[in-house]
PDB file of C-alpha atoms in Angstrom:
ATOM      1  CA  ALA A   1      15.136 -12.238  17.708  1.00  0.00           C
ATOM      2  CA  GLN A   2      16.761  -9.329  15.913  1.00  0.00           C
ATOM      3  CA  ALA A   3      16.148  -6.950  18.808  1.00  0.00           C
ATOM      4  CA  TYR A   4      17.658  -9.548  21.161  1.00  0.00           C
ATOM      5  CA  CYS A   5      20.804  -9.757  19.049  1.00  0.00           C
ATOM      6  CA  ALA A   6      21.080  -5.979  18.689  1.00  0.00           C
ATOM      7  CA  LYS A   7      20.615  -5.360  22.416  1.00  0.00           C
ATOM      8  CA  HIS A   8      23.492  -7.779  23.033  1.00  0.00           C
ATOM      9  CA  GLY A   9      25.808  -6.147  20.493  1.00  0.00           C
ATOM     10  CA  VAL A  10      25.533  -8.895  17.871  1.00  0.00           C
ATOM     11  CA  ASP A  11      24.941  -8.209  14.165  1.00  0.00           C
ATOM     12  CA  SER A  12      21.890  -9.856  12.587  1.00  0.00           C
ATOM     13  CA  TRP A  13      20.355 -10.409   9.150  1.00  0.00           C
ATOM     14  CA  LEU A  14      16.573 -10.871   9.131  1.00  0.00           C
ATOM     15  CA  ASN A  15      14.477 -12.512   6.434  1.00  0.00           C
ATOM     16  CA  LEU A  16      10.698 -12.737   6.775  1.00  0.00           C
ATOM     17  CA  PRO A  17       7.877 -13.251   4.258  1.00  0.00           C
ATOM     18  CA  ARG A  18       6.546 -10.107   2.631  1.00  0.00           C
ATOM     19  CA  GLN A  19       4.605  -7.590   4.727  1.00  0.00           C
ATOM     20  CA  GLN A  20       5.433  -9.178   8.081  1.00  0.00           C
ATOM     21  CA  GLY A  21       7.089  -6.135   9.613  1.00  0.00           C
ATOM     22  CA  LYS A  22      10.793  -6.887   9.234  1.00  0.00           C
ATOM     23  CA  THR A  23      11.650  -3.308   8.250  1.00  0.00           C
ATOM     24  CA  MET A  24       9.196  -1.599  10.594  1.00  0.00           C
ATOM     25  CA  SER A  25      10.330  -3.642  13.598  1.00  0.00           C
ATOM     26  CA  ALA A  26      13.944  -2.682  12.840  1.00  0.00           C
ATOM     27  CA  LEU A  27      12.917   0.983  12.557  1.00  0.00           C
ATOM     28  CA  ALA A  28      11.091   0.769  15.889  1.00  0.00           C
ATOM     29  CA  LEU A  29      14.327  -0.539  17.394  1.00  0.00           C
ATOM     30  CA  GLN A  30      16.268   2.380  15.867  1.00  0.00           C
ATOM     31  CA  GLN A  31      13.710   4.749  17.365  1.00  0.00           C
ATOM     32  CA  TRP A  32      14.533   3.340  20.805  1.00  0.00           C
ATOM     33  CA  VAL A  33      18.256   3.672  20.053  1.00  0.00           C
ATOM     34  CA  ILE A  34      18.148   7.353  19.107  1.00  0.00           C
ATOM     35  CA  ASP A  35      16.206   8.303  22.262  1.00  0.00           C
ATOM     36  CA  TYR A  36      17.495   5.824  24.853  1.00  0.00           C
ATOM     37  CA  GLY A  37      20.056   3.320  23.577  1.00  0.00           C
ATOM     38  CA  THR A  38      23.216   5.425  23.506  1.00  0.00           C
ATOM     39  CA  ARG A  39      24.588   8.991  23.433  1.00  0.00           C
ATOM     40  CA  ASN A  40      26.581  11.074  20.929  1.00  0.00           C
ATOM     41  CA  SER A  41      26.271   8.384  18.242  1.00  0.00           C
ATOM     42  CA  ASP A  42      25.447   8.516  14.553  1.00  0.00           C
ATOM     43  CA  ILE A  43      23.279   5.744  13.103  1.00  0.00           C
ATOM     44  CA  ILE A  44      23.491   5.104   9.352  1.00  0.00           C
ATOM     45  CA  PHE A  45      20.635   4.055   7.044  1.00  0.00           C
ATOM     46  CA  LEU A  46      21.506   2.205   3.816  1.00  0.00           C
ATOM     47  CA  ASN A  47      19.226   0.859   1.111  1.00  0.00           C
ATOM     48  CA  LYS A  48      19.303  -0.252  -2.506  1.00  0.00           C
ATOM     49  CA  LYS A  49      18.371   3.326  -3.446  1.00  0.00           C
ATOM     50  CA  ARG A  50      18.857   6.582  -1.557  1.00  0.00           C
ATOM     51  CA  GLU A  51      15.157   7.327  -2.021  1.00  0.00           C
ATOM     52  CA  ASP A  52      14.242   4.128  -0.147  1.00  0.00           C
ATOM     53  CA  ALA A  53      16.573   5.007   2.731  1.00  0.00           C
ATOM     54  CA  ILE A  54      14.881   8.417   2.917  1.00  0.00           C
ATOM     55  CA  LYS A  55      11.517   6.652   2.971  1.00  0.00           C
ATOM     56  CA  ASN A  56      12.651   4.540   5.939  1.00  0.00           C
ATOM     57  CA  LEU A  57      13.731   7.689   7.790  1.00  0.00           C
ATOM     58  CA  ALA A  58      10.251   9.119   7.183  1.00  0.00           C
ATOM     59  CA  ARG A  59       8.735   5.919   8.586  1.00  0.00           C
ATOM     60  CA  LEU A  60      10.887   6.236  11.708  1.00  0.00           C
ATOM     61  CA  SER A  61       9.760   9.840  12.064  1.00  0.00           C
ATOM     62  CA  ALA A  62       6.142   8.640  11.893  1.00  0.00           C
ATOM     63  CA  ILE A  63       6.862   6.084  14.632  1.00  0.00           C
ATOM     64  CA  ARG A  64       8.270   8.878  16.842  1.00  0.00           C
ATOM     65  CA  GLU A  65       5.215  11.023  16.135  1.00  0.00           C
ATOM     66  CA  ALA A  66       2.896   8.185  17.165  1.00  0.00           C
ATOM     67  CA  LEU A  67       4.434   7.944  20.642  1.00  0.00           C
ATOM     68  CA  PRO A  68       2.524   9.416  23.583  1.00  0.00           C
ATOM     69  CA  SER A  69       3.711  12.872  24.626  1.00  0.00           C
ATOM     70  CA  TYR A  70       5.505  11.637  27.759  1.00  0.00           C
ATOM     71  CA  LEU A  71       7.748   9.407  25.595  1.00  0.00           C
ATOM     72  CA  LYS A  72       8.597  12.024  22.975  1.00  0.00           C
ATOM     73  CA  ILE A  73      12.141  13.231  23.533  1.00  0.00           C
ATOM     74  CA  ASP A  74      12.575  15.676  20.672  1.00  0.00           C
ATOM     75  CA  SER A  75      13.072  18.970  22.549  1.00  0.00           C
ATOM     76  CA  TYR A  76      13.940  20.465  25.933  1.00  0.00           C
ATOM     77  CA  VAL A  77      13.754  23.810  27.728  1.00  0.00           C
ATOM     78  CA  ASP A  78      17.125  25.373  28.579  1.00  0.00           C
ATOM     79  CA  GLU A  79      17.989  27.439  31.664  1.00  0.00           C
ATOM     80  CA  ASN A  80      16.787  30.607  29.897  1.00  0.00           C
ATOM     81  CA  GLY A  81      13.375  29.135  29.150  1.00  0.00           C
ATOM     82  CA  LYS A  82      14.131  28.673  25.461  1.00  0.00           C
ATOM     83  CA  ILE A  83      12.834  25.563  23.717  1.00  0.00           C
ATOM     84  CA  ILE A  84      15.683  23.668  22.056  1.00  0.00           C
ATOM     85  CA  LYS A  85      14.471  21.398  19.278  1.00  0.00           C
ATOM     86  CA  GLY A  86      16.204  18.590  17.457  1.00  0.00           C
ATOM     87  CA  VAL A  87      16.641  18.146  13.710  1.00  0.00           C
ATOM     88  CA  ASN A  88      14.051  16.249  11.702  1.00  0.00           C
ATOM     89  CA  ASN A  89      14.280  16.485   7.927  1.00  0.00           C
ATOM     90  CA  ALA A  90      14.340  14.148   4.920  1.00  0.00           C
ATOM     91  CA  THR A  91      17.927  12.941   5.412  1.00  0.00           C
ATOM     92  CA  LEU A  92      18.722  13.551   9.099  1.00  0.00           C
ATOM     93  CA  ILE A  93      17.111  13.113  12.506  1.00  0.00           C
ATOM     94  CA  ARG A  94      18.985  14.342  15.593  1.00  0.00           C
ATOM     95  CA  ASN A  95      17.914  14.083  19.216  1.00  0.00           C
ATOM     96  CA  PRO A  96      18.791  17.352  21.013  1.00  0.00           C
ATOM     97  CA  ILE A  97      19.220  15.663  24.410  1.00  0.00           C
ATOM     98  CA  THR A  98      21.116  12.454  23.643  1.00  0.00           C
ATOM     99  CA  GLN A  99      22.841  14.033  20.605  1.00  0.00           C
ATOM    100  CA  ASN A 100      22.206  10.817  18.680  1.00  0.00           C
ATOM    101  CA  SER A 101      21.469  11.142  14.979  1.00  0.00           C
ATOM    102  CA  ILE A 102      20.303   9.012  12.084  1.00  0.00           C
ATOM    103  CA  THR A 103      21.747   9.843   8.675  1.00  0.00           C
ATOM    104  CA  VAL A 104      20.827   8.594   5.202  1.00  0.00           C
ATOM    105  CA  LEU A 105      23.620   7.552   2.851  1.00  0.00           C
ATOM    106  CA  GLY A 106      23.427   7.326  -0.923  1.00  0.00           C
ATOM    107  CA  LYS A 107      23.776   4.446  -3.352  1.00  0.00           C
ATOM    108  CA  ALA A 108      27.148   3.169  -4.561  1.00  0.00           C
ATOM    109  CA  ASN A 109      27.201   3.090  -8.372  1.00  0.00           C
ATOM    110  CA  SER A 110      30.756   1.741  -8.637  1.00  0.00           C
ATOM    111  CA  LYS A 111      33.264  -0.260  -6.606  1.00  0.00           C
ATOM    112  CA  GLU A 112      35.202   2.923  -5.860  1.00  0.00           C
ATOM    113  CA  ALA A 113      32.020   4.618  -4.604  1.00  0.00           C
ATOM    114  CA  ALA A 114      31.297   1.539  -2.457  1.00  0.00           C
ATOM    115  CA  LEU A 115      34.774   1.757  -0.921  1.00  0.00           C
ATOM    116  CA  ASN A 116      34.248   5.444  -0.132  1.00  0.00           C
ATOM    117  CA  LEU A 117      30.835   4.627   1.332  1.00  0.00           C
ATOM    118  CA  ALA A 118      32.354   1.892   3.509  1.00  0.00           C
ATOM    119  CA  ARG A 119      34.990   4.253   4.862  1.00  0.00           C
ATOM    120  CA  GLY A 120      32.195   6.543   6.066  1.00  0.00           C
ATOM    121  CA  LEU A 121      30.604   3.835   8.195  1.00  0.00           C
ATOM    122  CA  THR A 122      32.579   4.506  11.382  1.00  0.00           C
ATOM    123  CA  THR A 123      29.419   4.287  13.465  1.00  0.00           C
ATOM    124  CA  PRO A 124      28.215   1.955  16.234  1.00  0.00           C
ATOM    125  CA  GLY A 125      24.837   1.502  14.548  1.00  0.00           C
ATOM    126  CA  GLN A 126      23.922   0.659  10.977  1.00  0.00           C
ATOM    127  CA  HIS A 127      20.694  -0.460   9.318  1.00  0.00           C
ATOM    128  CA  SER A 128      20.912  -1.907   5.816  1.00  0.00           C
ATOM    129  CA  ASP A 129      17.481  -2.547   4.291  1.00  0.00           C
ATOM    130  CA  GLU A 130      16.925  -4.636   1.135  1.00  0.00           C
ATOM    131  CA  THR A 131      20.515  -5.799   1.560  1.00  0.00           C
ATOM    132  CA  GLU A 132      20.280  -8.528  -1.079  1.00  0.00           C
ATOM    133  CA  PHE A 133      19.335  -5.943  -3.729  1.00  0.00           C
ATOM    134  CA  THR A 134      22.015  -3.358  -2.858  1.00  0.00           C
ATOM    135  CA  SER A 135      24.807  -2.865  -5.396  1.00  0.00           C
ATOM    136  CA  TYR A 136      28.319  -3.743  -4.178  1.00  0.00           C
ATOM    137  CA  ILE A 137      26.941  -4.836  -0.817  1.00  0.00           C
ATOM    138  CA  ASP A 138      29.851  -7.255  -0.329  1.00  0.00           C
ATOM    139  CA  VAL A 139      32.378  -4.433  -0.834  1.00  0.00           C
ATOM    140  CA  ILE A 140      30.480  -2.154   1.541  1.00  0.00           C
ATOM    141  CA  ILE A 141      30.125  -4.691   4.359  1.00  0.00           C
ATOM    142  CA  GLN A 142      33.595  -6.221   4.122  1.00  0.00           C
ATOM    143  CA  ASN A 143      35.415  -2.896   3.923  1.00  0.00           C
ATOM    144  CA  SER A 144      33.343  -1.215   6.633  1.00  0.00           C
ATOM    145  CA  ALA A 145      33.968  -4.057   9.104  1.00  0.00           C
ATOM    146  CA  PRO A 146      37.217  -2.632  10.588  1.00  0.00           C
ATOM    147  CA  THR A 147      35.803   0.875  11.094  1.00  0.00           C
ATOM    148  CA  TYR A 148      32.567  -0.491  12.548  1.00  0.00           C
ATOM    149  CA  ALA A 149      34.533  -2.786  14.887  1.00  0.00           C
ATOM    150  CA  LYS A 150      36.382   0.211  16.333  1.00  0.00           C
ATOM    151  CA  ALA A 151      33.186   2.195  16.882  1.00  0.00           C
ATOM    152  CA  ALA A 152      31.469  -0.857  18.396  1.00  0.00           C
ATOM    153  CA  GLU A 153      34.411  -1.419  20.738  1.00  0.00           C
ATOM    154  CA  ARG A 154      34.140   2.142  22.062  1.00  0.00           C
ATOM    155  CA  ALA A 155      30.373   1.800  22.500  1.00  0.00           C
ATOM    156  CA  ALA A 156      30.739  -1.530  24.312  1.00  0.00           C
ATOM    157  CA  ALA A 157      33.266   0.031  26.709  1.00  0.00           C
ATOM    158  CA  ASN A 158      30.575   2.572  27.625  1.00  0.00           C
ATOM    159  CA  ASN A 159      27.751  -0.006  27.855  1.00  0.00           C
ATOM    160  CA  ALA A 160      26.075   1.674  24.888  1.00  0.00           C
ATOM    161  CA  TYR A 161      24.179   0.264  21.917  1.00  0.00           C
ATOM    162  CA  HIS A 162      26.192  -1.135  19.005  1.00  0.00           C
ATOM    163  CA  ALA A 163      24.948  -3.415  16.227  1.00  0.00           C
ATOM    164  CA  ARG A 164      24.649  -3.790  12.483  1.00  0.00           C
ATOM    165  CA  ILE A 165      21.138  -4.675  11.350  1.00  0.00           C
ATOM    166  CA  PHE A 166      20.290  -6.157   7.961  1.00  0.00           C
ATOM    167  CA  THR A 167      16.728  -6.657   6.708  1.00  0.00           C
ATOM    168  CA  SER A 168      15.837  -8.076   3.307  1.00  0.00           C
ATOM    169  CA  THR A 169      13.816 -10.466   1.235  1.00  0.00           C
ATOM    170  CA  PRO A 170      15.825 -13.118  -0.662  1.00  0.00           C
ATOM    171  CA  GLY A 171      17.753 -11.780  -3.646  1.00  0.00           C
ATOM    172  CA  ASP A 172      17.736 -12.746  -7.317  1.00  0.00           C
ATOM    173  CA  MET A 173      20.617 -15.118  -8.022  1.00  0.00           C
ATOM    174  CA  ASP A 174      20.825 -13.847 -11.608  1.00  0.00           C
ATOM    175  CA  THR A 175      21.978 -10.420 -10.383  1.00  0.00           C
ATOM    176  CA  LYS A 176      25.317  -9.241  -9.003  1.00  0.00           C
ATOM    177  CA  PRO A 177      23.806  -8.011  -5.702  1.00  0.00           C
ATOM    178  CA  GLY A 178      22.087 -11.383  -5.231  1.00  0.00           C
ATOM    179  CA  VAL A 179      25.309 -13.329  -5.784  1.00  0.00           C
ATOM    180  CA  ALA A 180      27.313 -10.949  -3.561  1.00  0.00           C
ATOM    181  CA  ALA A 181      24.764 -11.250  -0.755  1.00  0.00           C
ATOM    182  CA  GLU A 182      24.793 -15.047  -1.030  1.00  0.00           C
ATOM    183  CA  LYS A 183      28.560 -15.059  -0.452  1.00  0.00           C
ATOM    184  CA  LEU A 184      28.099 -12.985   2.697  1.00  0.00           C
ATOM    185  CA  LEU A 185      25.237 -15.184   3.892  1.00  0.00           C
ATOM    186  CA  SER A 186      27.375 -18.304   3.504  1.00  0.00           C
ATOM    187  CA  LYS A 187      29.564 -16.991   6.346  1.00  0.00           C
ATOM    188  CA  THR A 188      26.753 -16.167   8.777  1.00  0.00           C
ATOM    189  CA  GLN A 189      25.734 -18.200  11.801  1.00  0.00           C
ATOM    190  CA  GLN A 190      22.177 -19.583  11.815  1.00  0.00           C
ATOM    191  CA  TRP A 191      19.764 -18.264  14.440  1.00  0.00           C
ATOM    192  CA  SER A 192      18.219 -20.752  16.829  1.00  0.00           C
ATOM    193  CA  GLU A 193      15.926 -20.006  19.754  1.00  0.00           C
ATOM    194  CA  LYS A 194      18.401 -21.754  22.038  1.00  0.00           C
ATOM    195  CA  LEU A 195      20.444 -18.541  21.696  1.00  0.00           C
ATOM    196  CA  TYR A 196      17.964 -16.866  24.046  1.00  0.00           C
ATOM    197  CA  ASP A 197      19.670 -18.866  26.802  1.00  0.00           C
ATOM    198  CA  TYR A 198      23.155 -17.587  25.909  1.00  0.00           C
ATOM    199  CA  ASN A 199      24.768 -14.827  27.907  1.00  0.00           C
ATOM    200  CA  GLU A 200      26.368 -11.899  26.085  1.00  0.00           C
ATOM    201  CA  ASP A 201      29.820 -13.478  25.972  1.00  0.00           C
ATOM    202  CA  GLU A 202      28.490 -16.806  24.669  1.00  0.00           C
ATOM    203  CA  LEU A 203      26.405 -15.048  22.024  1.00  0.00           C
ATOM    204  CA  TYR A 204      29.399 -13.019  20.827  1.00  0.00           C
ATOM    205  CA  LYS A 205      31.629 -16.100  20.623  1.00  0.00           C
ATOM    206  CA  PHE A 206      28.923 -17.956  18.686  1.00  0.00           C
ATOM    207  CA  ALA A 207      28.564 -15.165  16.107  1.00  0.00           C
ATOM    208  CA  HIS A 208      32.326 -14.691  15.775  1.00  0.00           C
ATOM    209  CA  ALA A 209      33.335 -18.354  15.626  1.00  0.00           C
ATOM    210  CA  GLU A 210      36.218 -19.143  13.289  1.00  0.00           C
ATOM    211  CA  GLY A 211      35.203 -18.952   9.638  1.00  0.00           C
ATOM    212  CA  PHE A 212      32.117 -16.769  10.275  1.00  0.00           C
ATOM    213  CA  ASN A 213      31.636 -13.025   9.781  1.00  0.00           C
ATOM    214  CA  GLY A 214      29.955 -12.104  13.072  1.00  0.00           C
ATOM    215  CA  ILE A 215      26.443 -11.901  11.603  1.00  0.00           C
ATOM    216  CA  VAL A 216      23.576 -14.114  12.812  1.00  0.00           C
ATOM    217  CA  TYR A 217      21.088 -15.021  10.076  1.00  0.00           C
ATOM    218  CA  ILE A 218      17.454 -15.057  11.264  1.00  0.00           C
ATOM    219  CA  GLU A 219      14.693 -16.572   9.136  1.00  0.00           C
ATOM    220  CA  TYR A 220      11.091 -17.454   9.986  1.00  0.00           C
ATOM    221  CA  SER A 221       8.739 -19.052   7.466  1.00  0.00           C
ATOM    222  CA  TRP A 222       5.094 -18.062   7.132  1.00  0.00           C
ATOM    223  CA  GLN A 223       4.135 -21.266   8.972  1.00  0.00           C
ATOM    224  CA  GLN A 224       6.435 -20.423  11.885  1.00  0.00           C
ATOM    225  CA  LEU A 225       4.847 -16.977  12.096  1.00  0.00           C
ATOM    226  CA  GLY A 226       1.442 -18.621  12.537  1.00  0.00           C
ATOM    227  CA  LEU A 227       0.021 -17.486   9.199  1.00  0.00           C
ATOM    228  CA  THR A 228      -2.632 -19.595   7.493  1.00  0.00           C
ATOM    229  CA  LYS A 229      -2.810 -21.348   4.137  1.00  0.00           C
ATOM    230  CA  GLU A 230      -5.650 -18.974   3.280  1.00  0.00           C
ATOM    231  CA  TRP A 231      -3.284 -16.023   3.875  1.00  0.00           C
ATOM    232  CA  PHE A 232      -0.654 -17.625   1.649  1.00  0.00           C
ATOM    233  CA  ARG A 233      -3.093 -18.420  -1.199  1.00  0.00           C
ATOM    234  CA  LYS A 234      -4.666 -14.957  -1.094  1.00  0.00           C
ATOM    235  CA  LEU A 235      -1.320 -13.127  -1.211  1.00  0.00           C
ATOM    236  CA  ALA A 236       0.091 -15.512  -3.837  1.00  0.00           C
ATOM    237  CA  ASP A 237      -2.952 -14.823  -6.045  1.00  0.00           C
ATOM    238  CA  GLU A 238      -2.512 -11.083  -5.580  1.00  0.00           C
ATOM    239  CA  ILE A 239       1.189 -11.298  -6.521  1.00  0.00           C
ATOM    240  CA  GLY A 240       0.432 -13.459  -9.553  1.00  0.00           C
ATOM    241  CA  ASP A 241       4.045 -14.251 -10.477  1.00  0.00           C
ATOM    242  CA  PRO A 242       5.269 -17.665  -9.190  1.00  0.00           C
ATOM    243  CA  ILE A 243       8.909 -16.530  -9.123  1.00  0.00           C
ATOM    244  CA  THR A 244       8.034 -13.585  -6.881  1.00  0.00           C
ATOM    245  CA  VAL A 245       5.909 -15.845  -4.677  1.00  0.00           C
ATOM    246  CA  ARG A 246       8.800 -18.254  -4.205  1.00  0.00           C
ATOM    247  CA  ARG A 247      11.199 -15.441  -3.388  1.00  0.00           C
ATOM    248  CA  GLU A 248       9.052 -13.165  -1.215  1.00  0.00           C
ATOM    249  CA  LEU A 249       6.726 -15.665   0.477  1.00  0.00           C
ATOM    250  CA  LEU A 250       8.710 -18.919   0.505  1.00  0.00           C
ATOM    251  CA  LEU A 251      12.059 -17.142   1.051  1.00  0.00           C
ATOM    252  CA  GLN A 252      13.832 -19.040  -1.721  1.00  0.00           C
ATOM    253  CA  ARG A 253      16.959 -17.612  -3.353  1.00  0.00           C
ATOM    254  CA  ILE A 254      16.495 -18.624  -6.970  1.00  0.00           C
ATOM    255  CA  HIS A 255      17.570 -17.823 -10.490  1.00  0.00           C
ATOM    256  CA  GLY A 256      14.530 -15.866 -11.512  1.00  0.00           C
ATOM    257  CA  SER A 257      15.301 -13.911 -14.669  1.00  0.00           C
ATOM    258  CA  SER A 258      15.503 -14.669 -18.376  1.00  0.00           C
ATOM    259  CA  ASN A 259      19.324 -14.701 -18.066  1.00  0.00           C
ATOM    260  CA  SER A 260      19.181 -18.225 -16.659  1.00  0.00           C
ATOM    261  CA  PRO A 261      19.940 -20.926 -19.283  1.00  0.00           C
ATOM    262  CA  TYR A 262      17.615 -23.364 -17.497  1.00  0.00           C
ATOM    263  CA  SER A 263      13.853 -23.456 -17.599  1.00  0.00           C
ATOM    264  CA  GLN A 264      11.865 -22.489 -14.508  1.00  0.00           C
ATOM    265  CA  ALA A 265      10.336 -25.975 -14.436  1.00  0.00           C
ATOM    266  CA  ASP A 266      13.783 -27.607 -14.246  1.00  0.00           C
ATOM    267  CA  LEU A 267      14.980 -25.180 -11.587  1.00  0.00           C
ATOM    268  CA  GLN A 268      11.877 -25.755  -9.486  1.00  0.00           C
ATOM    269  CA  TYR A 269      12.266 -29.540  -9.744  1.00  0.00           C
ATOM    270  CA  ILE A 270      15.898 -29.342  -8.593  1.00  0.00           C
ATOM    271  CA  LEU A 271      14.966 -27.007  -5.747  1.00  0.00           C
ATOM    272  CA  GLU A 272      12.162 -29.287  -4.529  1.00  0.00           C
ATOM    273  CA  CYS A 273      14.481 -32.296  -4.524  1.00  0.00           C
ATOM    274  CA  GLY A 274      16.908 -30.596  -2.160  1.00  0.00           C
ATOM    275  CA  HIS A 275      16.454 -30.607   1.603  1.00  0.00           C
ATOM    276  CA  LYS A 276      18.243 -28.763   4.353  1.00  0.00           C
ATOM    277  CA  PRO A 277      20.380 -31.125   6.456  1.00  0.00           C
ATOM    278  CA  ILE A 278      18.998 -31.915   9.911  1.00  0.00           C
TER     279      ILE A 278
END
């Protein structure tokens, strides 16, 4: 679903239960982008910590390394017989043929730093991982929207890849990043598999309907993914903490810290009484 949105130039926000490949599938998509999806473009990696963004770049590098030799596009031989290699280090990967690159950005520790970070996001491709745990994520996304829109417009005119990708587990509603992410999520459109029947224009108009922010929110429960009750019980037992289980396996955005004035029992009762409208 996320790859479908990205290939059609629509931003998407993916939530899946823990260890179901939401980050790795997004990285596999970025691997396709850097080698085939566009040219002369810079893709940006964001995360709640710079170290985690660097870790994701290392994972992408491992994906590239796992490809068969005939799909590896990381060097070429020039007219003089010299081998020209790309760049592949902890914070930057650059393809020498397409001239696409993936760059890691740091963490914003203040609103001013977030504004500066947002101004640097003039790229047609962005991947924000652990979005609901990233400080000042609302400032970053809202203030980078105009610069991203311009870059995306240029890419679209050249039939090239352009999309913002968000991957995360549900945030903690007792934290500032969790509350900020919830405000952004309230303005997203909800993914439905009927969108597979939309053409590119219809999909764009759906995501950018009045009152929405152009992001499609995609969520699949463990049941929808075909996982078993035995899988759920085993992983829940390994996690041990019911709050973490509810957040990372049941995808519930809850008040989960000692800052909450209400007991966990009361909060769980209220949550179980609520139902999503049909």
